XYZ file of C-alpha atoms in Angstrom:
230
model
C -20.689 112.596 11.102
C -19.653 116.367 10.549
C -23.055 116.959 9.716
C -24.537 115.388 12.454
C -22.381 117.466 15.065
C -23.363 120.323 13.106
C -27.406 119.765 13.650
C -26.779 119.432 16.885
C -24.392 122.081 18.099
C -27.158 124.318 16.353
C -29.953 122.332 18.706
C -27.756 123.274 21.305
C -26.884 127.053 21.021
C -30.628 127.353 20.622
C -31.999 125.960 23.865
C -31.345 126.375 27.698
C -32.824 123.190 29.141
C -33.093 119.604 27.792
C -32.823 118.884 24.009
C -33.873 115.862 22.506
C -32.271 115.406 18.773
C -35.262 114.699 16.740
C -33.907 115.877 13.759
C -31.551 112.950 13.979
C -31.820 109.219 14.476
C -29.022 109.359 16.821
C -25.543 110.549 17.627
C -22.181 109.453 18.665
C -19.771 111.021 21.119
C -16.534 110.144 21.519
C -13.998 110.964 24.691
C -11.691 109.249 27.210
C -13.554 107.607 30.511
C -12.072 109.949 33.216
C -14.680 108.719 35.750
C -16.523 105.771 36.867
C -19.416 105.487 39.923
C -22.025 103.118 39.930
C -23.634 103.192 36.260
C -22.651 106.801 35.566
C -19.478 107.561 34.316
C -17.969 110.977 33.273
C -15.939 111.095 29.865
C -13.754 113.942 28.620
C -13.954 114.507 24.760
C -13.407 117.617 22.705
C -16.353 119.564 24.113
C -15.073 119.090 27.609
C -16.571 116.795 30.123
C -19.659 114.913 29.241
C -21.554 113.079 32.097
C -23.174 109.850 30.496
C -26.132 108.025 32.527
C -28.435 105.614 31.616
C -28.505 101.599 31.832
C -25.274 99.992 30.612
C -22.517 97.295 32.098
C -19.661 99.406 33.380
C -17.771 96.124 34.559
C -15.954 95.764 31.524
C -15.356 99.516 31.355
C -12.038 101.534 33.437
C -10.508 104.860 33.848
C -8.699 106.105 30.692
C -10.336 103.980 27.931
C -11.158 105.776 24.904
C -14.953 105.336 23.920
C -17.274 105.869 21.663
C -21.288 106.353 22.327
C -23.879 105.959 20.313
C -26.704 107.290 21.571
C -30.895 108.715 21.108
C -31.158 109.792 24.182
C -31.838 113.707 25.430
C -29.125 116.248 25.956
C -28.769 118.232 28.754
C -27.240 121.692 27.982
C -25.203 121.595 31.275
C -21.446 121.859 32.542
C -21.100 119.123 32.224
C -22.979 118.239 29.420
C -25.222 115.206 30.196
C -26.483 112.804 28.116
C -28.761 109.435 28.206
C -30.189 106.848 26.964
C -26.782 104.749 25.196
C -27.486 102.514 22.594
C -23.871 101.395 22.467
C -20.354 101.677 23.887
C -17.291 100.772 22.031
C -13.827 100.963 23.534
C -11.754 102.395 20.720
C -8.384 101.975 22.717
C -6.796 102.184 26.332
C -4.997 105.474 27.470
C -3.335 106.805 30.540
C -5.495 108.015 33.546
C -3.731 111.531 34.297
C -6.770 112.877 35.670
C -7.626 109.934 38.348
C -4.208 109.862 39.272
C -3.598 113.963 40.074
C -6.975 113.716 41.825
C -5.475 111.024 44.239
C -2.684 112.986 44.698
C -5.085 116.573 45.133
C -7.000 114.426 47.720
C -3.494 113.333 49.558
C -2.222 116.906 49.825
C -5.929 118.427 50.945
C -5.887 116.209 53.703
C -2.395 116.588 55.113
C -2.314 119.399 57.248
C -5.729 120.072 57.146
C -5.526 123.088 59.610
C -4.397 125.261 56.039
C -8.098 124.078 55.230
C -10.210 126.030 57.338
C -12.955 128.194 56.362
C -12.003 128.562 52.781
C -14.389 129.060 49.869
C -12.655 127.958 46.576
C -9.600 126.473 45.874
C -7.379 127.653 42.195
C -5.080 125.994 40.676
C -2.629 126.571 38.939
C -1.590 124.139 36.669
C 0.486 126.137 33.840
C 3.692 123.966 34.421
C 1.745 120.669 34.293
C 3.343 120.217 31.444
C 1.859 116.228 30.411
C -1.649 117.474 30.535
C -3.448 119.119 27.904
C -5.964 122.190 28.253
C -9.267 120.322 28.212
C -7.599 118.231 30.812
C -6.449 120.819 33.222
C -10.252 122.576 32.647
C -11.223 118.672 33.689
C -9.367 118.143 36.595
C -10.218 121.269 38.255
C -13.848 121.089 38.094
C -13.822 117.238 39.464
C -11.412 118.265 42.068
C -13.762 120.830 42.854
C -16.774 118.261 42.963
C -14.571 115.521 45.065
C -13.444 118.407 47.715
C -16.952 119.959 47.726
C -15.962 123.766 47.053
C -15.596 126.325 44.231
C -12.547 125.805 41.984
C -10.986 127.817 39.129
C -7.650 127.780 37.233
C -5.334 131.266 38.508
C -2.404 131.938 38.890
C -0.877 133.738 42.085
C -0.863 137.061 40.527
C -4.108 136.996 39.160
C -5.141 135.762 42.494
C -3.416 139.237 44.361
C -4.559 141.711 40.782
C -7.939 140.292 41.687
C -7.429 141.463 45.468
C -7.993 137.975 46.616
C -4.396 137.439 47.834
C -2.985 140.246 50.060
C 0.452 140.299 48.166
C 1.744 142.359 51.177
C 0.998 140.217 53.681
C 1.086 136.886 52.019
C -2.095 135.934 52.557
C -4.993 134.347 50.623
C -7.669 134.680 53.185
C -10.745 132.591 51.107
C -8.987 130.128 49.441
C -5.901 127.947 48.976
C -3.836 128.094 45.882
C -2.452 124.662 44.534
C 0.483 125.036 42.263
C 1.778 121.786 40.135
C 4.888 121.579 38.103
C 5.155 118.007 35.960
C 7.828 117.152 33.726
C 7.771 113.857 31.872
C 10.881 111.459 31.701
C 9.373 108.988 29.541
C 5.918 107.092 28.722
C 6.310 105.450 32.141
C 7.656 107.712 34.679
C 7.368 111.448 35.004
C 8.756 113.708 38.067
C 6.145 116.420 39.729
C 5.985 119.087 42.948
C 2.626 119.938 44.331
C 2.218 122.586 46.728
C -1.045 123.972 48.834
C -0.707 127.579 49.728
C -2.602 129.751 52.088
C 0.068 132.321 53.497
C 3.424 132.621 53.645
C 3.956 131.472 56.943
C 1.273 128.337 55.982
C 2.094 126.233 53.026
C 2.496 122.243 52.286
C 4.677 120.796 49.301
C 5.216 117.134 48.232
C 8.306 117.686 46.907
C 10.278 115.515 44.168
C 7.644 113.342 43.800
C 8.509 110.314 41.638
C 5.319 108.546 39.445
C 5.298 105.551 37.783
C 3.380 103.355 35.342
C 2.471 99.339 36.046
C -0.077 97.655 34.713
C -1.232 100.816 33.037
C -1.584 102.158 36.372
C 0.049 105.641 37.894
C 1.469 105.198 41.028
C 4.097 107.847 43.243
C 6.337 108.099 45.896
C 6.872 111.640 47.799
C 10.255 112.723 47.230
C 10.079 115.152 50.218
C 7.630 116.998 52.088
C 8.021 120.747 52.881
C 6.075 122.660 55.320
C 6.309 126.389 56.311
């Protein structure tokens, strides 16, 4: 398997477009389902997200399963990396669905108060005090929140944001973009505590404060602790 990877990572670094793995019979890729429309599903593995198309039954196939493909297809040399043609999917085992369940709650927050909305251009997050997700999930969830909301997205903190002169630290004001700051804590396997806030000035800002989350059925679900406005 190492050696496989290897031939192909060099396939990779050596082409721009599509790459088709003739050197191989075929390859596996292993990740976590973070993503399911039609019969296309995203997956997030240790390369980052993968987008996997082709004809397979997705009925039998959720959000947070841990999979692995075997595939012949091509490879497209993307972000996300795409790939086609499965031979097979195997579910190795069922995890938590982080991802799907902070992009429900990004979603919520976007469209309360929408006024704080208008006219921006990107949207950064920072997510430094999520504390129950991992790097390649934080890298994850901002680029899919950036496809669901339809704008640019990138990971910043607020004084990157104002060193990059795209927050007016003087008058509180991030005139492009909105700045989404989330602090998580976990309290055990089934229940963690989180604060979300949007941010566009210091006289216009939304939080969902306290929030409480919860696991049934292997399914995240939260109730707003309180919601700030100023």
């Amino acid at each position: 398997m190492k050696i496989i990877c290897a031939i192909l990572l060099m396939l990779l670094c050596g082409c721009s477009s599509l790459v088709r793995p003739d050197a191989i019979d075929h390859y596996q890729y292993e990740g976590k389902i973070v993503e399911i429309k039609d019969d296309q599903m995203m997956i997030l593995g240790k390369d980052g997200l993968v987008h996997v198309g082709g004809e397979f039954d997705t009925q039998s196939l959720k959000e947070g399963m841990q999979v692995l493909i075997d595939t012949n297809g091509t490879v497209n040399e993307t972000y996300p990396m795409s790939i086609q043609c499965i031979g097979s999917i195997q579910v190795v085992k069922e995890e938590d669905d982080l991802i799907g369940f902070y992009l429900d709650v990004i979603q919520d927050l976007f469209d309360t108060d929408p006024g704080l909305n208008d006219k921006i251009e990107m949207i950064a997050f920072d997510l430094s005090k999520a504390d129950n997700l991992d790097e390649a999930e934080k890298d994850a969830l901002i680029w899919m929140a950036g496809s669901m909301l339809g704008t640019d997205t990138r990971a910043a903190t607020y004084d990157e944001l104002v060193e990059e002169g795209l927050i007016d630290d003087e008058n509180l004001y991030f005139e492009k973009g909105l700045l989404f700051n989330l602090e998580a804590k976990t309290v055990d396997e089934n229940h963690f505590t989180f604060t979300i806030q949007k941010w566009r000035s210091g006289l216009g800002a939304y939080w969902f404060a306290d929030c409480k989350a919860v696991k049934t059925d292997n399914e995240w679900h939260y109730e707003i602790g309180a919601q700030m406005i100023s």
